[in-house]
Coordinates of C-alpha atoms in Angstrom, one line a residue:
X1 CA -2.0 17.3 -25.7
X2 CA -0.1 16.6 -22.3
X3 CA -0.6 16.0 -18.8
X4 CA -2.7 18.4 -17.1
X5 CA -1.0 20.0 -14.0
X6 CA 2.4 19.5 -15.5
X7 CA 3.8 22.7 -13.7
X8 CA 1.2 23.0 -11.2
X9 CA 3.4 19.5 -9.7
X10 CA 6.5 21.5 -10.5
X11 CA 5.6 24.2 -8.3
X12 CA 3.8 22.1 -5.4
X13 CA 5.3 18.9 -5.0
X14 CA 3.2 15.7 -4.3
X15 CA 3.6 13.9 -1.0
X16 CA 5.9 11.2 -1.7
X17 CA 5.9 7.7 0.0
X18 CA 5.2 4.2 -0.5
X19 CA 2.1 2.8 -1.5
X20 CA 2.1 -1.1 -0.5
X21 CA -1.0 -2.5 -2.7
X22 CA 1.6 -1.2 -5.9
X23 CA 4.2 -3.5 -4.7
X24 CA 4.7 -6.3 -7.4
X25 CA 5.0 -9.2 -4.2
X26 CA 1.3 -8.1 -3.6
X27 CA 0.5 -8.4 -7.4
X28 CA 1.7 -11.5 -8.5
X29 CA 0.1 -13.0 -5.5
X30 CA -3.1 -11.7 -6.5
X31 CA -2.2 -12.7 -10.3
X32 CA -1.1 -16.1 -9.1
X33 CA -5.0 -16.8 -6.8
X34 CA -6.3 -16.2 -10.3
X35 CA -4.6 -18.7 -12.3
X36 CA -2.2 -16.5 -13.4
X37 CA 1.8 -17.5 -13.7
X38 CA 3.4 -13.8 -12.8
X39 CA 7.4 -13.6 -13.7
X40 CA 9.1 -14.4 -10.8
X41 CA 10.3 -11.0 -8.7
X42 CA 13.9 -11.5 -8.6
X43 CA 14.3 -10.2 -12.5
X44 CA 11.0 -8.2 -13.0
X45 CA 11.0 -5.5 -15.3
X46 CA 8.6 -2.9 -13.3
X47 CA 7.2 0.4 -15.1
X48 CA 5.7 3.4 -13.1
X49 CA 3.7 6.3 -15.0
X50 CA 3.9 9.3 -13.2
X51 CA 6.1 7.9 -10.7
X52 CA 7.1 11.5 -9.5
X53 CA 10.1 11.9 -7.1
X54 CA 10.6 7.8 -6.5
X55 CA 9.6 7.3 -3.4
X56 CA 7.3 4.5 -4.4
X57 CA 9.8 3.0 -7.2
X58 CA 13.1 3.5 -5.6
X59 CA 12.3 0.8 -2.6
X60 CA 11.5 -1.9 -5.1
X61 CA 14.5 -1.3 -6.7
X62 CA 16.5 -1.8 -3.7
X63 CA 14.8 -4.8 -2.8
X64 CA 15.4 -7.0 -6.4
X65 CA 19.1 -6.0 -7.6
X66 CA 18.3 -8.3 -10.6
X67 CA 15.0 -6.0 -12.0
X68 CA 15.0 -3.3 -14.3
X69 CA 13.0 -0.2 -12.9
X70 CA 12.0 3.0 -15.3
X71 CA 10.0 5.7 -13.9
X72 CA 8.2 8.1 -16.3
X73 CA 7.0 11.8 -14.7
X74 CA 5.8 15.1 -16.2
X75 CA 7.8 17.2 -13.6
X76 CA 11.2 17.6 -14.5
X77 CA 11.9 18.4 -10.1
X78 CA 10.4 15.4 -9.3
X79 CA 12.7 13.4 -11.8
X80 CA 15.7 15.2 -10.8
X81 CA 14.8 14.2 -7.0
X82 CA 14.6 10.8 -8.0
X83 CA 17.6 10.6 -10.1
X84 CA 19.2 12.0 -7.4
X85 CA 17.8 9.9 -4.7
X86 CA 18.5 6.4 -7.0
X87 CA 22.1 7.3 -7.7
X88 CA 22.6 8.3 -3.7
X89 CA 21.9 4.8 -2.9
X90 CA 24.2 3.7 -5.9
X91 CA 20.6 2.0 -7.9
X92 CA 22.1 1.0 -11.0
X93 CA 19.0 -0.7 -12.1
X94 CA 15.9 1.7 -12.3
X95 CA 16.2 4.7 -14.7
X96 CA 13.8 7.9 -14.5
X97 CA 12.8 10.0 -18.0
X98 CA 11.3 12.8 -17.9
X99 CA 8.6 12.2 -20.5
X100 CA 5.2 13.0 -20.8
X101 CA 3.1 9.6 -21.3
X102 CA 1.6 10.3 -24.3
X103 CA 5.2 10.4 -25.7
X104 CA 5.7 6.7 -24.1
X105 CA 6.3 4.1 -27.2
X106 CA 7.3 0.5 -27.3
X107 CA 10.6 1.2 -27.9
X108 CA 11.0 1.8 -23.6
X109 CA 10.7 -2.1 -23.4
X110 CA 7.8 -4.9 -22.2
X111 CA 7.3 -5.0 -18.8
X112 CA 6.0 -7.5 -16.4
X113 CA 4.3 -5.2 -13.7
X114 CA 2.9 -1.6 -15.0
X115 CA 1.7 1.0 -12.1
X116 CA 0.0 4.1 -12.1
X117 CA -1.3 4.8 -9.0
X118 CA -3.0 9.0 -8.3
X119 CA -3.0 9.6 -12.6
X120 CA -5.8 8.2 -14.4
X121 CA -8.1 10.3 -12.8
X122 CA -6.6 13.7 -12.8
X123 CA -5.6 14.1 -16.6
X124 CA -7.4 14.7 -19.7
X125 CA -9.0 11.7 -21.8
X126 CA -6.0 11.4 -24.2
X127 CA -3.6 10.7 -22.0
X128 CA -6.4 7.9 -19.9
X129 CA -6.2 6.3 -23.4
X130 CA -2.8 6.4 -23.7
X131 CA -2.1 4.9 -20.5
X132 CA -4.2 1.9 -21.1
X133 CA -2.6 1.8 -24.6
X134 CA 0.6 1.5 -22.6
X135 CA -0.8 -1.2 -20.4
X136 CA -1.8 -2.9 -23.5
X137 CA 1.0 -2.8 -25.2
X138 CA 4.0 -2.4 -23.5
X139 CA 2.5 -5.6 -20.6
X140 CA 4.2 -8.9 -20.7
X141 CA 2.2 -12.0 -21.2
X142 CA 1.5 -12.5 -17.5
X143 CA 2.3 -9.1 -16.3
X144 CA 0.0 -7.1 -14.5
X145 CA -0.8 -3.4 -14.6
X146 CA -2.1 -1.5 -11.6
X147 CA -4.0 1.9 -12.1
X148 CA -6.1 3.9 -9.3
X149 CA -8.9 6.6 -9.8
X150 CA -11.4 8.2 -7.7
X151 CA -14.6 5.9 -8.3
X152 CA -18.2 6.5 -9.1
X153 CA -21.2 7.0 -6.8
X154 CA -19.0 7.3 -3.9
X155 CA -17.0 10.9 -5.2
X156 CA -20.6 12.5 -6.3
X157 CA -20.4 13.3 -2.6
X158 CA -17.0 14.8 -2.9
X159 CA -17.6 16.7 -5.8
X160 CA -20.8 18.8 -4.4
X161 CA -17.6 20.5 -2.2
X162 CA -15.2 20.7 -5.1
X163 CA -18.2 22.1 -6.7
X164 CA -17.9 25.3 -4.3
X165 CA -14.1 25.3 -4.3
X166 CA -13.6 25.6 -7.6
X167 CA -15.8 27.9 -8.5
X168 CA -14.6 30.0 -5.5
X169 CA -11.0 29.8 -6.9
X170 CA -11.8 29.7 -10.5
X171 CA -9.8 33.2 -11.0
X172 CA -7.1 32.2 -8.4
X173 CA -3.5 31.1 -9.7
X174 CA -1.2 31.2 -6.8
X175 CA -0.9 27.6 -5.1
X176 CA -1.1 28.8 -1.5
X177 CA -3.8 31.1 -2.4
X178 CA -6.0 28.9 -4.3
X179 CA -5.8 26.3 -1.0
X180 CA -6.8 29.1 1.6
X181 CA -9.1 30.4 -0.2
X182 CA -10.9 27.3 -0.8
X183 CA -11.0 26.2 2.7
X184 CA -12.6 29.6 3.7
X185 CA -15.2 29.0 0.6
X186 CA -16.3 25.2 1.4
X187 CA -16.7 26.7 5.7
X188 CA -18.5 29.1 4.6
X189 CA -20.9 27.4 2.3
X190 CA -21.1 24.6 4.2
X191 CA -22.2 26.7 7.3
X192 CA -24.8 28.3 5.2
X193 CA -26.4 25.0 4.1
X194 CA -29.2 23.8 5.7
X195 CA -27.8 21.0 7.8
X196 CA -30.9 19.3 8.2
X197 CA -30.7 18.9 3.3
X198 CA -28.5 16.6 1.9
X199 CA -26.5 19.1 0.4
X200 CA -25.9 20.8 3.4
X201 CA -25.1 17.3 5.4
X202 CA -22.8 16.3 2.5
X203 CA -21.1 20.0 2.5
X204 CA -20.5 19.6 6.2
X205 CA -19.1 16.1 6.2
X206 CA -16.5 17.0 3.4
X207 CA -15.6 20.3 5.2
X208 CA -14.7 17.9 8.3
X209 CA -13.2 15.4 6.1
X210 CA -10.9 18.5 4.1
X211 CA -9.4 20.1 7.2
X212 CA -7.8 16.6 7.9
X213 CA -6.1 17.1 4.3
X214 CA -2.9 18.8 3.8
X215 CA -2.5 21.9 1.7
X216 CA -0.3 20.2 -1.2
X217 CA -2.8 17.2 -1.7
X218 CA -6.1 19.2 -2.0
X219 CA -4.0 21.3 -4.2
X220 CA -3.8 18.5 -6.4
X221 CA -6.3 16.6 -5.8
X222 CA -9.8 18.8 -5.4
X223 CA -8.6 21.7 -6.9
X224 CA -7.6 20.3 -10.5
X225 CA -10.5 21.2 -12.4
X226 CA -9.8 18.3 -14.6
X227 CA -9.9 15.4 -12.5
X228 CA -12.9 13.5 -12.7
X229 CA -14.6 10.3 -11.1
X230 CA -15.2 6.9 -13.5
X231 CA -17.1 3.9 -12.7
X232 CA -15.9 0.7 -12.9
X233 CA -17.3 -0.2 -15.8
X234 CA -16.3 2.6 -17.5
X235 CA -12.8 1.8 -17.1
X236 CA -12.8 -1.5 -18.5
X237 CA -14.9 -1.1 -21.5
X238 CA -11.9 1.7 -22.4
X239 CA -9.4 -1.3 -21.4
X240 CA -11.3 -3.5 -23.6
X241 CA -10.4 -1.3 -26.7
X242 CA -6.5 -2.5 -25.6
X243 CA -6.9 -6.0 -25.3
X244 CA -7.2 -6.2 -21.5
X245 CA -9.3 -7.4 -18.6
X246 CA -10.0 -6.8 -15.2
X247 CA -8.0 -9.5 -13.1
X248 CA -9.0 -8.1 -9.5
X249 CA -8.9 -5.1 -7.1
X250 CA -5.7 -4.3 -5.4
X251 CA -7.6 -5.3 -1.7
X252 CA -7.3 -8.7 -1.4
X253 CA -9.4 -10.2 0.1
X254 CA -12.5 -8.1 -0.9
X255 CA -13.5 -6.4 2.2
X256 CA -15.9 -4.2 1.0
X257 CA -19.4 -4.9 1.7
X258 CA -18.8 -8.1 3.7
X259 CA -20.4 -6.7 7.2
X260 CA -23.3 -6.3 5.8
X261 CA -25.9 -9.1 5.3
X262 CA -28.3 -7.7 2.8
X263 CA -25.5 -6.4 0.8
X264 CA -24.9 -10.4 0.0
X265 CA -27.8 -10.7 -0.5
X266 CA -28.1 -8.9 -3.0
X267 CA -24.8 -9.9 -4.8
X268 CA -25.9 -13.8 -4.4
X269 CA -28.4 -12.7 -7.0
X270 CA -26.0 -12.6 -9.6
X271 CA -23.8 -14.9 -11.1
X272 CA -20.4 -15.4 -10.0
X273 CA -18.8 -15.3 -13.4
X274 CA -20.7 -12.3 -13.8
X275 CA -17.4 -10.7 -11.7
X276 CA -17.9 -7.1 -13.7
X277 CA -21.8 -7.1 -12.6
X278 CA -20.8 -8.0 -9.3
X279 CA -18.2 -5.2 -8.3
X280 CA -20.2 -2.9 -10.1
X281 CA -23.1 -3.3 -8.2
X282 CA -21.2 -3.9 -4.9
X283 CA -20.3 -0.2 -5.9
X284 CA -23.7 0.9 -6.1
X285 CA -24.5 -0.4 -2.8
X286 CA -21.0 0.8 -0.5
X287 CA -20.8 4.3 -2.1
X288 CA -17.1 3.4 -2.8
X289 CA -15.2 6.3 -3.8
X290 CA -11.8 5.1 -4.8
X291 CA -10.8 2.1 -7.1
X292 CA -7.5 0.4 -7.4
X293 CA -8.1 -1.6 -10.3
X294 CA -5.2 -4.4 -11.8
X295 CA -5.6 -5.5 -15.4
X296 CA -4.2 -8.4 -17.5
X297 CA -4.4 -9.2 -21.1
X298 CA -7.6 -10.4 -22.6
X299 CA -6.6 -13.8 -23.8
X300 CA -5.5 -15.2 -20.0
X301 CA -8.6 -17.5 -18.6
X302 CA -8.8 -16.9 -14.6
X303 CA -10.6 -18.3 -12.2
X304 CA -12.2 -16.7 -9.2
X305 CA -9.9 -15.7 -6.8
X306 CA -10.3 -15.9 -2.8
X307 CA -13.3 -18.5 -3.3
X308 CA -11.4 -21.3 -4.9
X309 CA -8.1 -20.4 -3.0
X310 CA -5.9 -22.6 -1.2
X311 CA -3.2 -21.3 1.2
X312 CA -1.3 -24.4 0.6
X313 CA 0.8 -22.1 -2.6
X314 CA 2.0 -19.4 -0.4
X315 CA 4.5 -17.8 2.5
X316 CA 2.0 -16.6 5.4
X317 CA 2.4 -13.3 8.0
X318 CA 0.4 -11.4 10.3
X319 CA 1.0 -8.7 12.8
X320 CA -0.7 -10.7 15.8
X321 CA 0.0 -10.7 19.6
X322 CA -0.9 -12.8 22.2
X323 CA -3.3 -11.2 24.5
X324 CA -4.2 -10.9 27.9
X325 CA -6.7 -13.6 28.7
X326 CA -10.3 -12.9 29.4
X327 CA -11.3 -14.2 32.9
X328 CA -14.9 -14.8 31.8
X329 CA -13.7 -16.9 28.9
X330 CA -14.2 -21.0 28.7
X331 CA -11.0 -23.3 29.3
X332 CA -9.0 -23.6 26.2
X333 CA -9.6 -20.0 24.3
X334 CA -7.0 -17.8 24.0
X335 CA -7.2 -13.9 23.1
X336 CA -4.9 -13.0 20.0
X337 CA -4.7 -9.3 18.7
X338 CA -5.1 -8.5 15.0
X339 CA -4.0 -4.4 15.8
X340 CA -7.7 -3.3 17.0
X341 CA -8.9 -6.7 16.3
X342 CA -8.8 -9.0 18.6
X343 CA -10.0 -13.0 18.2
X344 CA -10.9 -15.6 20.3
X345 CA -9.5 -19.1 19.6
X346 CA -9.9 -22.4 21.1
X347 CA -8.3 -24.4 18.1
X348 CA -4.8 -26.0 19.5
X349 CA -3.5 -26.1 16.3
X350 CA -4.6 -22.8 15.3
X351 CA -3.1 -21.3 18.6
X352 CA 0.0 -22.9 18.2
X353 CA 0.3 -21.4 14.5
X354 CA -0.4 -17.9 15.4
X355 CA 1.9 -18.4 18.1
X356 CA 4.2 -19.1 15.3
X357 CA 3.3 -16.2 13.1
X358 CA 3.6 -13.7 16.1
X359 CA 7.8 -15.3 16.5
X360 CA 8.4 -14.6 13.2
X361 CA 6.7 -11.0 12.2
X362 CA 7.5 -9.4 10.1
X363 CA 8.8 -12.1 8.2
X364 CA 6.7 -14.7 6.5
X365 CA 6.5 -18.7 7.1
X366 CA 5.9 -21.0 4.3
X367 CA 2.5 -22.8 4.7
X368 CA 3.6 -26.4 4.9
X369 CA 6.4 -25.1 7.3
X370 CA 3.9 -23.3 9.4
X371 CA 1.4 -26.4 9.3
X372 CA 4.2 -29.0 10.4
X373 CA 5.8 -26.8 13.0
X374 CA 2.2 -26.0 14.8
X375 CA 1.3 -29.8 14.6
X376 CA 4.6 -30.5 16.3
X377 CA 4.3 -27.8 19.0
X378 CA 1.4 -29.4 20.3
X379 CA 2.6 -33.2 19.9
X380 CA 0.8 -34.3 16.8
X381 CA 3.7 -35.4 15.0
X382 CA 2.6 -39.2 14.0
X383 CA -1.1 -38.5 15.2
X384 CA -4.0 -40.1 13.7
X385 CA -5.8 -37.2 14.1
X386 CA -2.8 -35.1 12.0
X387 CA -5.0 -34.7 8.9
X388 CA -7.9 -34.1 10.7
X389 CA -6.1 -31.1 12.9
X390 CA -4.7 -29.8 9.8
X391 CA -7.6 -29.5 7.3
X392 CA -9.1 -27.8 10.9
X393 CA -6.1 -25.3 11.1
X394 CA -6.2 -24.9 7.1
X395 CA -10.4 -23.6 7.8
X396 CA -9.2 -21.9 10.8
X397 CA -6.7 -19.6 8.6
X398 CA -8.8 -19.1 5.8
X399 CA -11.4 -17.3 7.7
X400 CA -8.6 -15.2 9.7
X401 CA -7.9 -14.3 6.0
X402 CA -10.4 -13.4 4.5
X403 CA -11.2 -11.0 7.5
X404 CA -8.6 -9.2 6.2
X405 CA -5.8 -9.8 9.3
X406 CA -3.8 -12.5 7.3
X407 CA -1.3 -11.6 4.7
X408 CA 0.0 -14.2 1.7
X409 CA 2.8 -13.9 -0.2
X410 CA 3.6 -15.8 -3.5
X411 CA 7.2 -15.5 -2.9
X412 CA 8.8 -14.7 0.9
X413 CA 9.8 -11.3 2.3
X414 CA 13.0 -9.6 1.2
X415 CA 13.5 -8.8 5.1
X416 CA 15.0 -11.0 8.1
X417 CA 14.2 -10.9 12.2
X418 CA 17.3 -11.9 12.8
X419 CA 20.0 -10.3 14.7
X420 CA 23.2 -11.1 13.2
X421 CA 26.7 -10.2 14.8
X422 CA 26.7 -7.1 13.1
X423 CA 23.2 -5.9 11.8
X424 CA 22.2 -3.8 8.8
X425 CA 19.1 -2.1 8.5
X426 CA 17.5 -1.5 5.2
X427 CA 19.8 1.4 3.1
X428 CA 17.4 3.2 1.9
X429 CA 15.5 3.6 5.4
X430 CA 19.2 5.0 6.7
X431 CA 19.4 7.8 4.0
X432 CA 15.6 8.3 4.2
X433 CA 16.2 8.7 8.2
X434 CA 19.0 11.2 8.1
X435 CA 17.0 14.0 7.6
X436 CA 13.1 12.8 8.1
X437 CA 10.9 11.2 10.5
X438 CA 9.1 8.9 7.7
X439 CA 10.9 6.3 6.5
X440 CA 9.9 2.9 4.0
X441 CA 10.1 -0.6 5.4
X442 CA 11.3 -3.3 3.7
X443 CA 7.0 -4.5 4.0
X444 CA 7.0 -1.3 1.6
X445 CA 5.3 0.6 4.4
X446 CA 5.7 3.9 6.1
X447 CA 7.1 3.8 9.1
X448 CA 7.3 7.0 11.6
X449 CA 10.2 7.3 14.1
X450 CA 10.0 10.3 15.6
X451 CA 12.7 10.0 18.5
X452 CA 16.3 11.3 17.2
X453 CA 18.1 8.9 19.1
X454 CA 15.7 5.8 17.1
X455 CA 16.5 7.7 13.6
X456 CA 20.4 7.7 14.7
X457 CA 20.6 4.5 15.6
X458 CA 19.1 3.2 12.5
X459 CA 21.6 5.1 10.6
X460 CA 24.3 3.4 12.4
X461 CA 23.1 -0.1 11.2
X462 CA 25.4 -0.2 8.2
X463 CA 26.7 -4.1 8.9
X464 CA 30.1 -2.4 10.0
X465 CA 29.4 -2.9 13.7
X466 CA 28.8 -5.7 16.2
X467 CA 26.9 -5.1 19.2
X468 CA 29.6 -3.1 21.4
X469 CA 30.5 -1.2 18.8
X470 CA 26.8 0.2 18.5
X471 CA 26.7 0.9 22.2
X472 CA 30.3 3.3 21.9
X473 CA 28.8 4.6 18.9
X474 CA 25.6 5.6 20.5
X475 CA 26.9 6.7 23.6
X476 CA 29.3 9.1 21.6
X477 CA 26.3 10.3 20.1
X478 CA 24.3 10.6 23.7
X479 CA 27.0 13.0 24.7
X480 CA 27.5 15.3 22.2
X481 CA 23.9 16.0 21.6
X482 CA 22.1 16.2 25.0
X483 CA 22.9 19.4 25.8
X484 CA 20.9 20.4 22.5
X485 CA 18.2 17.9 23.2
X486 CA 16.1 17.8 26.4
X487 CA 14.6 14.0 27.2
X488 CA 17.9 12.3 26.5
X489 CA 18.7 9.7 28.2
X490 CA 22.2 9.5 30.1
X491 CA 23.7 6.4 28.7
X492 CA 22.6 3.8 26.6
X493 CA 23.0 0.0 28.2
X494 CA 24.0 -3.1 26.1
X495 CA 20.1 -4.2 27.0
X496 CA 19.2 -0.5 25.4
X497 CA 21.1 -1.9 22.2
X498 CA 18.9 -4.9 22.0
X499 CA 15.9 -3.4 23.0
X500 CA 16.7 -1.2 20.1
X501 CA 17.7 -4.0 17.3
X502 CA 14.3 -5.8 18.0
X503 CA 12.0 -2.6 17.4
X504 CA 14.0 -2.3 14.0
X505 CA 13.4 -6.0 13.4
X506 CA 10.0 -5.6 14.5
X507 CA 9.2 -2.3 12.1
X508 CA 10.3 -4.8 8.9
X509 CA 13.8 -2.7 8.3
X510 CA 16.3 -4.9 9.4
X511 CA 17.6 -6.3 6.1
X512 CA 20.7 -8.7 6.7

């Protein structure tokens, strides 16, 4: 038995990027706000089951020289692409086997961080087992394994529309076929329904929801007549069989459900130790429809995470601006902006920090740093009151966590803000940017530059230039393309240049 869609993924590639909740920083903070002790990052051994062409892995990599990466795929093109791509950027350190994971065995070593991330759900039963046989034995003491799968009730919802697709294409072999004909199928069938049913309300919300998706992921995604949707519990009873546990979600902290009174309600109701009783029902209530579920071995004891968590262990960031005051407000409150979120505070201290936060992003402050630098910039240093103020800022940036617009981080960000005398720009975002718009951040993000002269400039941030030397350099460039390209600008200025180095800093790729 092997992987189902083995040449379907040689014939239509997968959209490769990044996925941030996979990065190991992320998981050994969550490990460590359950009582874990994770390996520390610098020499992790990281394992990714059907890691496809890299693009997740291959960042990693280049962030912790010291690691040992191995990527295990099905398609042989997708592990030529990442072989390729690792030994472009001279990657030493992660390997890529083409290997179907039911041939995986001990023997390719123990590994402290284990993802799989778009497989569990979209191959046949032998090969779930053997992934979670994997986890189980191939997972360091403290490691942590990562896997995703679409999640019960929420994908019953989904499936009424795969129900028509697939049947519609059930004869169909062709790739580009089998997608156009199953977006003609599910229009059609979902303007037949009666809008006013269920089934024809939930055919018509995942018709709108499937024009939105491109061809190549509903190829592999609705249209694999093997991939199937698990409940939670599910999962871990199978995990159980391995000798592992369920640690936490990937989203931390749990958003899900928190808007909603009645919701808590009804999970205050059960016990808190109860954790698999709890998620599963918060399941039953939210409809969710995708889990990203990490696992350690049985025999760790952990404690609940976000509710008996202290700040005090970790490096703090946040992607927050000052805003534009609101004339109605009362003296003392300032607006900050959280992206679409904005937040009233009053606190000094707590002003003063996010102040601080806002300076350094994207980079990350230590939390006694952060504490003693916002209790000087507002004259507290030898205060009475210091202890007072800072138990006040510590409640103050706990609830900005766990509303989701507060990052931690066990160990700092592998980026810097600062502009040295002759910048360099993460490597892998320079090769990425010589021939697309999509590039990965050293935040393991995507980032989009769709101006030519932003890709070019980021290219040209290989640490062998100071400041004028980027300025010739990208005014050479300037004249020998803007007769091809309309919307150029003339000449770039020296306060172009800096302009230029802060939006880099700004998008997490400046590197040293």
């Amino acid at each position: 038995m092997t992987e189902t869609g083995a040449n379907a993924y040689d014939a239509v590639a997968y959209p490769a990027h990044a996925f941030s909740q996979t990065h190991p920083a992320r998981l050994a903070t969550i490990a460590h706000a359950h009582g874990m002790r994770p390996p520390p990052l610098a020499g992790m051994r990281v394992l990714e089951l059907g890691c496809g062409r890299g693009a997740n892995l291959i960042p990693m990599a280049g962030q912790y020289p010291a690691g040992h990466f191995v990527g295990v795929d099905l398609s042989l093109r997708a592990i030529e692409a990442a072989r390729s791509s690792a030994a472009e950027l001279g990657l030493g350190h992660i390997h890529f086997e083409h290997l179907d994971i039911m041939a995986v065995t001990p023997a390719l070593g123990e590994f402290d961080y284990i993802i799989a991330h778009g497989v569990y759900s979209w191959v046949p039963a032998p090969v779930r087992d053997s992934m979670l046989a994997i986890f189980g034995s191939l997972l360091s003491a403290q490691g942590v394994a990562y896997v995703s799968y679409n999640a019960l009730p929420g994908c019953r919802i989904r499936d009424i529309a795969r129900d028509v697709m697939l049947f519609e294409t059930r004869d169909v072999e062709d790739p580009e076929e089998r997608v156009r004909r199953a977006r003609l199928a599910l229009k059609r069938f979902a303007d037949a329904a009666d809008p006013d049913s269920f089934h024809g309300a939930a055919l018509r919300m995942r018709q709108s929801q499937v024009e939105e998706i491109p061809d190549d992921v509903l190829y592999h995604d609705d249209l694999n007549p093997q991939a199937r949707a698990f409940a939670l519990h599910e999962v871990l009873e199978d995990a159980r069989r391995h000798g592992l546990q369920f640690l936490a979600e990937s989203a931390f902290p749990n958003q899900f459900g928190a808007a909603r009174e009645p919701a808590q309600q009804l999970l205050a109701q059960i016990p808190i130790d109860d954790r698999l009783a709890r998620e599963q029902a918060l399941d039953l209530v939210i409809g969710r429809f995708f889990r990203e579920t990490l696992l350690c071995r049985a025999d760790i004891l952990l404690r609940p995470g976000s509710e008996a968590l202290s700040l005090k262990h970790y490096h703090l960031s946040a992607d927050v601006r000052r805003a534009a005051g609101d004339p109605d407000a009362r003296p003392g409150v300032e607006q900050f902006s959280f992206g679409a979120v904005q937040l009233a505070i009053d606190l000094p201290i707590a002003k003063a920090a996010l102040a601080r936060l806002e300076a350094a992003w994207p980079g990350s402050i230590a939390h006694d740093v952060l504490a003693r630098q916002s209790a000087s910039d507002i004259g507290l240093d030898g205060s009475p009151d210091l202890a007072r103020e800072l138990g006040r800022l510590d409640d103050a940036l706990m609830a900005i966590f766990r509303a989701g617009l507060l990052d931690i981080q066990l160990e700092p960000l592998k980026l810097t803000t600062t502009l040295g005398e002759r910048p360099v720009a993460s490597a892998l975002a320079r090769v990425q940017a010589r021939t697309t718009q999509q590039v990965t951040n050293l935040r393991h993000r995507t980032v989009v530059l769709d101006d030519i002269v932003a890709r070019k400039f980021l290219c040209v941030l290989d640490g062998s230039r100071d400041q004028v030397q980027l300025l010739d350099e990208m005014n050479v460039f300037l004249a020998q393309t803007r007769t091809a390209t309309e919307g150029l600008p003339e000449r770039a200025t020296a306060q172009d240049i800096q302009m230029r180095l802060r939006d880099v800093a700004r998008l997490a790729l400046l590197s040293g």
